[in-house]
GROMACS .gro file of C-alpha atoms in nm:
model
  331
    1MET     CA    1   0.658  -0.675  -0.999
    2ARG     CA    2   0.774  -1.030  -1.073
    3VAL     CA    3   0.575  -1.297  -0.891
    4GLY     CA    4   0.674  -1.663  -0.863
    5VAL     CA    5   0.425  -1.948  -0.830
    6VAL     CA    6   0.546  -2.271  -0.668
    7GLY     CA    7   0.324  -2.561  -0.769
    8VAL     CA    8   0.098  -2.543  -1.072
    9GLY     CA    9  -0.175  -2.795  -1.010
   10ARG     CA   10  -0.538  -2.687  -1.039
   11ILE     CA   11  -0.531  -2.396  -0.795
   12GLY     CA   12  -0.171  -2.299  -0.878
   13SER     CA   13  -0.251  -2.276  -1.248
   14PHE     CA   14  -0.552  -2.059  -1.170
   15HIS     CA   15  -0.346  -1.828  -0.948
   16ALA     CA   16  -0.076  -1.801  -1.214
   17GLY     CA   17  -0.338  -1.695  -1.467
   18VAL     CA   18  -0.483  -1.435  -1.233
   19LEU     CA   19  -0.141  -1.288  -1.164
   20ALA     CA   20  -0.056  -1.282  -1.534
   21GLY     CA   21  -0.358  -1.059  -1.589
   22HIS     CA   22  -0.266  -0.812  -1.314
   23PRO     CA   23  -0.153  -0.479  -1.460
   24GLU     CA   24   0.133  -0.442  -1.210
   25VAL     CA   25   0.272  -0.794  -1.249
   26THR     CA   26   0.539  -0.773  -1.518
   27GLN     CA   27   0.626  -1.141  -1.516
   28VAL     CA   28   0.498  -1.466  -1.366
   29LEU     CA   29   0.757  -1.733  -1.298
   30VAL     CA   30   0.643  -2.089  -1.234
   31THR     CA   31   0.809  -2.400  -1.102
   32ASP     CA   32   0.683  -2.748  -1.022
   33PRO     CA   33   0.840  -3.092  -0.971
   34ASP     CA   34   0.667  -3.176  -1.299
   35LEU     CA   35   0.856  -2.931  -1.520
   36ALA     CA   36   0.662  -3.041  -1.827
   37ARG     CA   37   0.345  -2.933  -1.650
   38ALA     CA   38   0.509  -2.604  -1.555
   39GLU     CA   39   0.605  -2.545  -1.918
   40VAL     CA   40   0.246  -2.594  -2.030
   41VAL     CA   41   0.114  -2.346  -1.772
   42ALA     CA   42   0.388  -2.094  -1.853
   43ARG     CA   43   0.299  -2.103  -2.221
   44GLU     CA   44  -0.071  -2.062  -2.148
   45ILE     CA   45  -0.025  -1.751  -1.935
   46GLY     CA   46   0.277  -1.598  -2.107
   47GLY     CA   47   0.503  -1.667  -1.809
   48ARG     CA   48   0.843  -1.827  -1.767
   49THR     CA   49   0.943  -2.163  -1.621
   50VAL     CA   50   1.234  -2.188  -1.378
   51PRO     CA   51   1.382  -2.525  -1.280
   52THR     CA   52   1.397  -2.493  -0.900
   53VAL     CA   53   1.247  -2.308  -0.606
   54ASP     CA   54   1.585  -2.145  -0.539
   55ALA     CA   55   1.598  -2.012  -0.894
   56LEU     CA   56   1.243  -1.883  -0.864
   57LEU     CA   57   1.315  -1.702  -0.536
   58ALA     CA   58   1.626  -1.545  -0.685
   59ALA     CA   59   1.428  -1.404  -0.978
   60ALA     CA   60   1.094  -1.309  -0.816
   61ASP     CA   61   0.994  -1.014  -0.597
   62ALA     CA   62   0.713  -1.209  -0.427
   63VAL     CA   63   0.610  -1.574  -0.416
   64VAL     CA   64   0.283  -1.769  -0.415
   65ILE     CA   65   0.294  -2.121  -0.267
   66THR     CA   66   0.034  -2.359  -0.407
   67ALA     CA   67   0.230  -2.683  -0.371
   68PRO     CA   68   0.100  -2.983  -0.168
   69THR     CA   69   0.034  -2.918   0.201
   70ILE     CA   70   0.324  -3.138   0.314
   71THR     CA   71   0.567  -2.891   0.151
   72HIS     CA   72   0.420  -2.568   0.288
   73ALA     CA   73   0.633  -2.537   0.602
   74ASP     CA   74   0.967  -2.579   0.426
   75LEU     CA   75   0.864  -2.354   0.138
   76ILE     CA   76   0.748  -2.077   0.371
   77ARG     CA   77   1.079  -2.089   0.559
   78GLN     CA   78   1.272  -2.088   0.232
   79ALA     CA   79   1.074  -1.792   0.099
   80VAL     CA   80   1.102  -1.575   0.409
   81ASP     CA   81   1.472  -1.655   0.440
   82ALA     CA   82   1.503  -1.513   0.087
   83ARG     CA   83   1.314  -1.204   0.211
   84ARG     CA   84   1.024  -1.251  -0.026
   85THR     CA   85   0.671  -1.145   0.061
   86THR     CA   86   0.482  -1.473   0.054
   87PHE     CA   87   0.133  -1.602  -0.011
   88CYS     CA   88   0.056  -1.961   0.093
   89GLU     CA   89  -0.257  -2.165   0.049
   90LYS     CA   90  -0.404  -2.308   0.368
   91PRO     CA   91  -0.292  -2.472   0.590
   92ILE     CA   92   0.064  -2.405   0.706
   93THR     CA   93   0.076  -2.765   0.829
   94ILE     CA   94  -0.181  -3.007   0.965
   95ASP     CA   95  -0.046  -3.012   1.322
   96LEU     CA   96  -0.011  -2.737   1.578
   97ALA     CA   97   0.352  -2.785   1.684
   98SER     CA   98   0.497  -2.746   1.335
   99THR     CA   99   0.255  -2.462   1.260
  100GLU     CA  100   0.382  -2.278   1.568
  101GLU     CA  101   0.742  -2.337   1.463
  102VAL     CA  102   0.680  -2.185   1.120
  103ILE     CA  103   0.505  -1.884   1.274
  104ARG     CA  104   0.801  -1.825   1.507
  105HIS     CA  105   1.036  -1.846   1.209
  106VAL     CA  106   0.828  -1.590   1.017
  107GLN     CA  107   0.821  -1.361   1.320
  108ARG     CA  108   1.198  -1.385   1.372
  109ARG     CA  109   1.253  -1.285   1.010
  110GLY     CA  110   1.004  -0.999   1.034
  111ALA     CA  111   0.847  -1.143   0.719
  112THR     CA  112   0.501  -1.105   0.566
  113VAL     CA  113   0.309  -1.424   0.487
  114GLN     CA  114  -0.052  -1.399   0.370
  115MET     CA  115  -0.252  -1.718   0.416
  116GLY     CA  116  -0.500  -1.836   0.154
  117PHE     CA  117  -0.844  -1.821   0.312
  118GLN     CA  118  -1.031  -1.698   0.007
  119ARG     CA  119  -1.376  -1.680   0.168
  120ARG     CA  120  -1.263  -1.361   0.343
  121PHE     CA  121  -1.260  -1.200  -0.003
  122ASP     CA  122  -1.601  -1.326  -0.115
  123ALA     CA  123  -1.859  -1.048  -0.148
  124GLY     CA  124  -2.124  -1.229   0.055
  125TYR     CA  125  -1.902  -1.315   0.349
  126ARG     CA  126  -1.758  -0.963   0.353
  127ARG     CA  127  -2.109  -0.815   0.360
  128ALA     CA  128  -2.206  -1.044   0.648
  129ARG     CA  129  -1.901  -0.928   0.840
  130GLU     CA  130  -1.987  -0.563   0.770
  131LEU     CA  131  -2.338  -0.615   0.908
  132VAL     CA  132  -2.195  -0.771   1.223
  133VAL     CA  133  -1.940  -0.492   1.270
  134CYS     CA  134  -2.189  -0.208   1.216
  135GLY     CA  135  -2.437  -0.368   1.455
  136THR     CA  136  -2.721  -0.430   1.209
  137LEU     CA  137  -2.749  -0.796   1.313
  138GLY     CA  138  -2.747  -0.707   1.682
  139ARG     CA  139  -2.648  -0.971   1.931
  140LEU     CA  140  -2.553  -1.287   1.746
  141TYR     CA  141  -2.747  -1.593   1.855
  142VAL     CA  142  -2.650  -1.871   1.613
  143VAL     CA  143  -2.415  -1.914   1.316
  144ARG     CA  144  -2.491  -2.208   1.089
  145MET     CA  145  -2.234  -2.332   0.835
  146ALA     CA  146  -2.254  -2.595   0.563
  147GLY     CA  147  -1.967  -2.728   0.356
  148HIS     CA  148  -2.048  -3.008   0.111
  149ASP     CA  149  -1.813  -3.122  -0.165
  150PRO     CA  150  -1.963  -3.271  -0.482
  151HIS     CA  151  -1.722  -3.566  -0.499
  152PRO     CA  152  -1.487  -3.729  -0.249
  153PRO     CA  153  -1.113  -3.689  -0.312
  154HIS     CA  154  -0.914  -3.975  -0.460
  155ASP     CA  155  -0.791  -4.240  -0.217
  156ASP     CA  156  -0.428  -4.127  -0.230
  157TYR     CA  157  -0.526  -3.782  -0.104
  158ILE     CA  158  -0.698  -3.897   0.214
  159PRO     CA  159  -0.399  -4.013   0.428
  160GLY     CA  160  -0.214  -3.682   0.404
  161SER     CA  161  -0.515  -3.451   0.418
  162GLY     CA  162  -0.535  -3.428   0.796
  163GLY     CA  163  -0.898  -3.536   0.799
  164ILE     CA  164  -1.224  -3.362   0.721
  165PHE     CA  165  -1.199  -3.096   0.993
  166ARG     CA  166  -0.844  -2.988   0.905
  167ASP     CA  167  -0.889  -3.018   0.529
  168LEU     CA  168  -1.247  -2.932   0.437
  169HIS     CA  169  -1.378  -2.742   0.739
  170ILE     CA  170  -1.067  -2.535   0.807
  171HIS     CA  171  -1.230  -2.270   0.585
  172ASP     CA  172  -1.548  -2.276   0.793
  173PHE     CA  173  -1.354  -2.227   1.115
  174ASP     CA  174  -1.162  -1.934   0.970
  175ILE     CA  175  -1.465  -1.761   0.823
  176ALA     CA  176  -1.663  -1.808   1.144
  177ARG     CA  177  -1.394  -1.615   1.332
  178TYR     CA  178  -1.377  -1.354   1.055
  179VAL     CA  179  -1.751  -1.288   1.029
  180THR     CA  180  -1.842  -1.297   1.399
  181GLY     CA  181  -1.527  -1.132   1.534
  182GLN     CA  182  -1.540  -1.394   1.811
  183GLU     CA  183  -1.313  -1.682   1.906
  184VAL     CA  184  -1.428  -2.043   1.929
  185VAL     CA  185  -1.372  -2.168   2.284
  186GLU     CA  186  -1.538  -2.511   2.283
  187VAL     CA  187  -1.649  -2.772   2.028
  188TYR     CA  188  -1.846  -3.095   2.022
  189ALA     CA  189  -1.795  -3.295   1.703
  190ASP     CA  190  -1.880  -3.628   1.545
  191GLY     CA  191  -1.855  -3.796   1.208
  192ALA     CA  192  -1.923  -4.108   1.004
  193ASP     CA  193  -1.765  -4.277   0.704
  194ALA     CA  194  -2.107  -4.265   0.530
  195GLY     CA  195  -2.033  -4.588   0.348
  196PHE     CA  196  -1.704  -4.467   0.196
  197GLU     CA  197  -1.462  -4.744   0.289
  198ALA     CA  198  -1.154  -4.540   0.197
  199PHE     CA  199  -1.224  -4.286   0.472
  200ALA     CA  200  -1.285  -4.557   0.731
  201ARG     CA  201  -0.958  -4.725   0.632
  202HIS     CA  202  -0.763  -4.409   0.710
  203GLY     CA  203  -0.951  -4.317   1.026
  204ASP     CA  204  -1.126  -4.028   0.853
  205VAL     CA  205  -1.496  -3.953   0.795
  206ALA     CA  206  -1.702  -3.854   0.495
  207ALA     CA  207  -1.979  -3.679   0.691
  208ALA     CA  208  -1.921  -3.452   0.988
  209VAL     CA  209  -2.111  -3.234   1.230
  210ALA     CA  210  -1.999  -3.002   1.508
  211THR     CA  211  -2.136  -2.749   1.751
  212LEU     CA  212  -1.921  -2.449   1.841
  213ARG     CA  213  -1.933  -2.218   2.139
  214PHE     CA  214  -1.787  -1.869   2.087
  215ASP     CA  215  -1.640  -1.643   2.353
  216GLY     CA  216  -1.909  -1.382   2.285
  217GLY     CA  217  -2.187  -1.627   2.370
  218THR     CA  218  -2.280  -1.713   2.012
  219LEU     CA  219  -2.340  -2.077   1.921
  220GLY     CA  220  -2.234  -2.235   1.593
  221ILE     CA  221  -2.362  -2.535   1.397
  222LEU     CA  222  -2.151  -2.700   1.127
  223SER     CA  223  -2.229  -2.977   0.881
  224GLY     CA  224  -2.020  -3.122   0.603
  225THR     CA  225  -2.003  -3.412   0.362
  226ARG     CA  226  -1.751  -3.534   0.108
  227HIS     CA  227  -2.029  -3.608  -0.140
  228ASP     CA  228  -2.323  -3.393  -0.248
  229PRO     CA  229  -2.524  -3.530  -0.543
  230LEU     CA  230  -2.638  -3.183  -0.650
  231GLY     CA  231  -2.301  -3.004  -0.647
  232TYR     CA  232  -2.071  -2.785  -0.438
  233ASP     CA  233  -2.268  -2.639  -0.148
  234VAL     CA  234  -2.103  -2.389   0.086
  235ARG     CA  235  -2.326  -2.161   0.295
  236LEU     CA  236  -2.327  -1.946   0.607
  237GLU     CA  237  -2.634  -1.829   0.796
  238VAL     CA  238  -2.617  -1.573   1.076
  239PHE     CA  239  -2.911  -1.527   1.312
  240GLY     CA  240  -2.910  -1.218   1.531
  241ALA     CA  241  -3.138  -1.005   1.744
  242GLY     CA  242  -3.157  -0.739   1.472
  243ASP     CA  243  -3.159  -0.938   1.150
  244SER     CA  244  -3.082  -1.276   0.995
  245VAL     CA  245  -2.874  -1.317   0.678
  246ALA     CA  246  -2.742  -1.593   0.456
  247VAL     CA  247  -2.432  -1.625   0.239
  248GLY     CA  248  -2.423  -1.864  -0.056
  249TRP     CA  249  -2.801  -1.862  -0.098
  250ASP     CA  250  -2.860  -1.791  -0.467
  251GLU     CA  251  -3.006  -1.944  -0.782
  252ARG     CA  252  -2.709  -2.182  -0.816
  253MET     CA  253  -2.718  -2.315  -0.460
  254PRO     CA  254  -2.726  -2.697  -0.492
  255LEU     CA  255  -3.024  -2.757  -0.266
  256ARG     CA  256  -3.385  -2.813  -0.369
  257SER     CA  257  -3.702  -2.748  -0.178
  258VAL     CA  258  -3.985  -3.002  -0.175
  259GLU     CA  259  -4.243  -2.745  -0.068
  260PRO     CA  260  -4.538  -2.714  -0.309
  261GLY     CA  261  -4.471  -2.447  -0.570
  262ALA     CA  262  -4.105  -2.406  -0.478
  263PRO     CA  263  -3.850  -2.362  -0.760
  264ALA     CA  264  -3.703  -2.675  -0.912
  265ALA     CA  265  -3.346  -2.786  -0.845
  266PRO     CA  266  -3.091  -2.547  -0.998
  267LYS     CA  267  -3.010  -2.615  -1.363
  268ASN     CA  268  -2.654  -2.491  -1.323
  269PRO     CA  269  -2.543  -2.566  -0.965
  270TYR     CA  270  -2.192  -2.489  -0.845
  271SER     CA  271  -1.974  -2.778  -0.955
  272PHE     CA  272  -1.656  -2.727  -0.748
  273PHE     CA  273  -1.471  -2.470  -0.539
  274LEU     CA  274  -1.330  -2.263  -0.825
  275ASP     CA  275  -1.673  -2.240  -0.981
  276ARG     CA  276  -1.811  -2.095  -0.657
  277PHE     CA  277  -1.519  -1.882  -0.541
  278ALA     CA  278  -1.332  -1.768  -0.855
  279PRO     CA  279  -1.404  -1.396  -0.788
  280ALA     CA  280  -1.288  -1.436  -0.427
  281TYR     CA  281  -0.964  -1.602  -0.537
  282ARG     CA  282  -0.899  -1.316  -0.780
  283ALA     CA  283  -0.965  -1.056  -0.511
  284GLU     CA  284  -0.737  -1.244  -0.274
  285LEU     CA  285  -0.447  -1.244  -0.523
  286TYR     CA  286  -0.499  -0.878  -0.615
  287THR     CA  287  -0.486  -0.799  -0.243
  288PHE     CA  288  -0.161  -0.994  -0.216
  289VAL     CA  289  -0.007  -0.776  -0.487
  290GLU     CA  290  -0.107  -0.471  -0.281
  291VAL     CA  291   0.050  -0.628   0.028
  292ALA     CA  292   0.370  -0.715  -0.161
  293ALA     CA  293   0.386  -0.358  -0.294
  294GLY     CA  294   0.368  -0.223   0.061
  295ARG     CA  295   0.038  -0.045   0.009
  296MET     CA  296  -0.178  -0.266   0.231
  297ALA     CA  297  -0.145  -0.445   0.563
  298ASN     CA  298  -0.156  -0.826   0.561
  299PRO     CA  299  -0.527  -0.921   0.588
  300CYS     CA  300  -0.465  -1.285   0.683
  301PRO     CA  301  -0.141  -1.353   0.875
  302PRO     CA  302  -0.020  -1.701   0.976
  303GLU     CA  303  -0.161  -1.659   1.325
  304ASP     CA  304  -0.510  -1.687   1.174
  305ALA     CA  305  -0.414  -2.022   1.021
  306ARG     CA  306  -0.297  -2.137   1.364
  307GLU     CA  307  -0.632  -2.053   1.525
  308ALA     CA  308  -0.823  -2.237   1.253
  309ILE     CA  309  -0.611  -2.549   1.288
  310ARG     CA  310  -0.656  -2.543   1.667
  311ILE     CA  311  -1.034  -2.550   1.623
  312ALA     CA  312  -1.003  -2.834   1.372
  313MET     CA  313  -0.781  -3.034   1.607
  314ALA     CA  314  -1.026  -2.976   1.891
  315CYS     CA  315  -1.299  -3.123   1.669
  316ASP     CA  316  -1.080  -3.425   1.596
  317LEU     CA  317  -1.022  -3.475   1.968
  318SER     CA  318  -1.392  -3.435   2.044
  319ARG     CA  319  -1.484  -3.696   1.780
  320GLU     CA  320  -1.226  -3.934   1.924
  321LEU     CA  321  -1.328  -3.888   2.288
  322HIS     CA  322  -1.703  -3.840   2.231
  323ARG     CA  323  -1.720  -3.536   2.453
  324PRO     CA  324  -1.705  -3.156   2.436
  325VAL     CA  325  -1.349  -3.024   2.406
  326LYS     CA  326  -1.226  -2.679   2.496
  327VAL     CA  327  -1.000  -2.533   2.228
  328ASP     CA  328  -0.747  -2.452   2.501
  329GLU     CA  329  -0.698  -2.827   2.546
  330VAL     CA  330  -0.520  -2.824   2.210
  331ALA     CA  331  -0.182  -2.680   2.301
   0.00000   0.00000   0.00000
């Protein structure tokens, strides 16, 4: 199988390397507006550079889109029009109307597009989901999520990111649906610039909180910051009538206890998202190869991306209006 990678920045380069090591991938083709960058990546992984997206689609059997978010919609349409099984990093777009339009286009073509929500392929999150499905946790009372980046993004990234809920917490909204098997029906959200003037200038926030109400009666609590002095901290805690479990709670978790006798702060905390989720990204790409080969159903279709963006937009509206917002208000 020949797989093309569109966009070879940090995550695209990683994906290209993973695909190059897959025993069923015979060739990895890469393209990027920065062709010099593409050449470097191609040499590193033993792949081949092609000059344009059209040339890549003509030569590849499947395509992985890791270009900037603003290009996702057009690239998805281009890929499915070429009848290529497609993987695309989240999100489709940062607004609901254009997301819906892309989904309709994919549906009309009868195409397969797997969205990149890598936490679904992380061992801890998958185990939490299994315990929910098999009933070990019993009735779910509360789900608590934390998503804290070690460093804020550069200023140029902020205006096109969609804001903290659509950019950072989109993963939390997706994994909450995945683990609980429930839909979020109402949110109440707030945020603050936390002293980061760049976020305030663009109407964004650097610290955010939200409460979520699920259709099964479960409540959710979310916190997030764009700066964590200890490292990259992403966790999920699920409290149920039968058991309580945590994901992301290990010796590298960047959180320290001040209780007497507690362990010291981790010596090797997670430094960024690839450090924490590299195995999940690999599993995600290996699953995509199975999907492209026709041996597995799509585990994360575009409709899941739509639901996550709706929750994020409801949080944005709630922060703006300072009131609870039903997700159905985002239409």
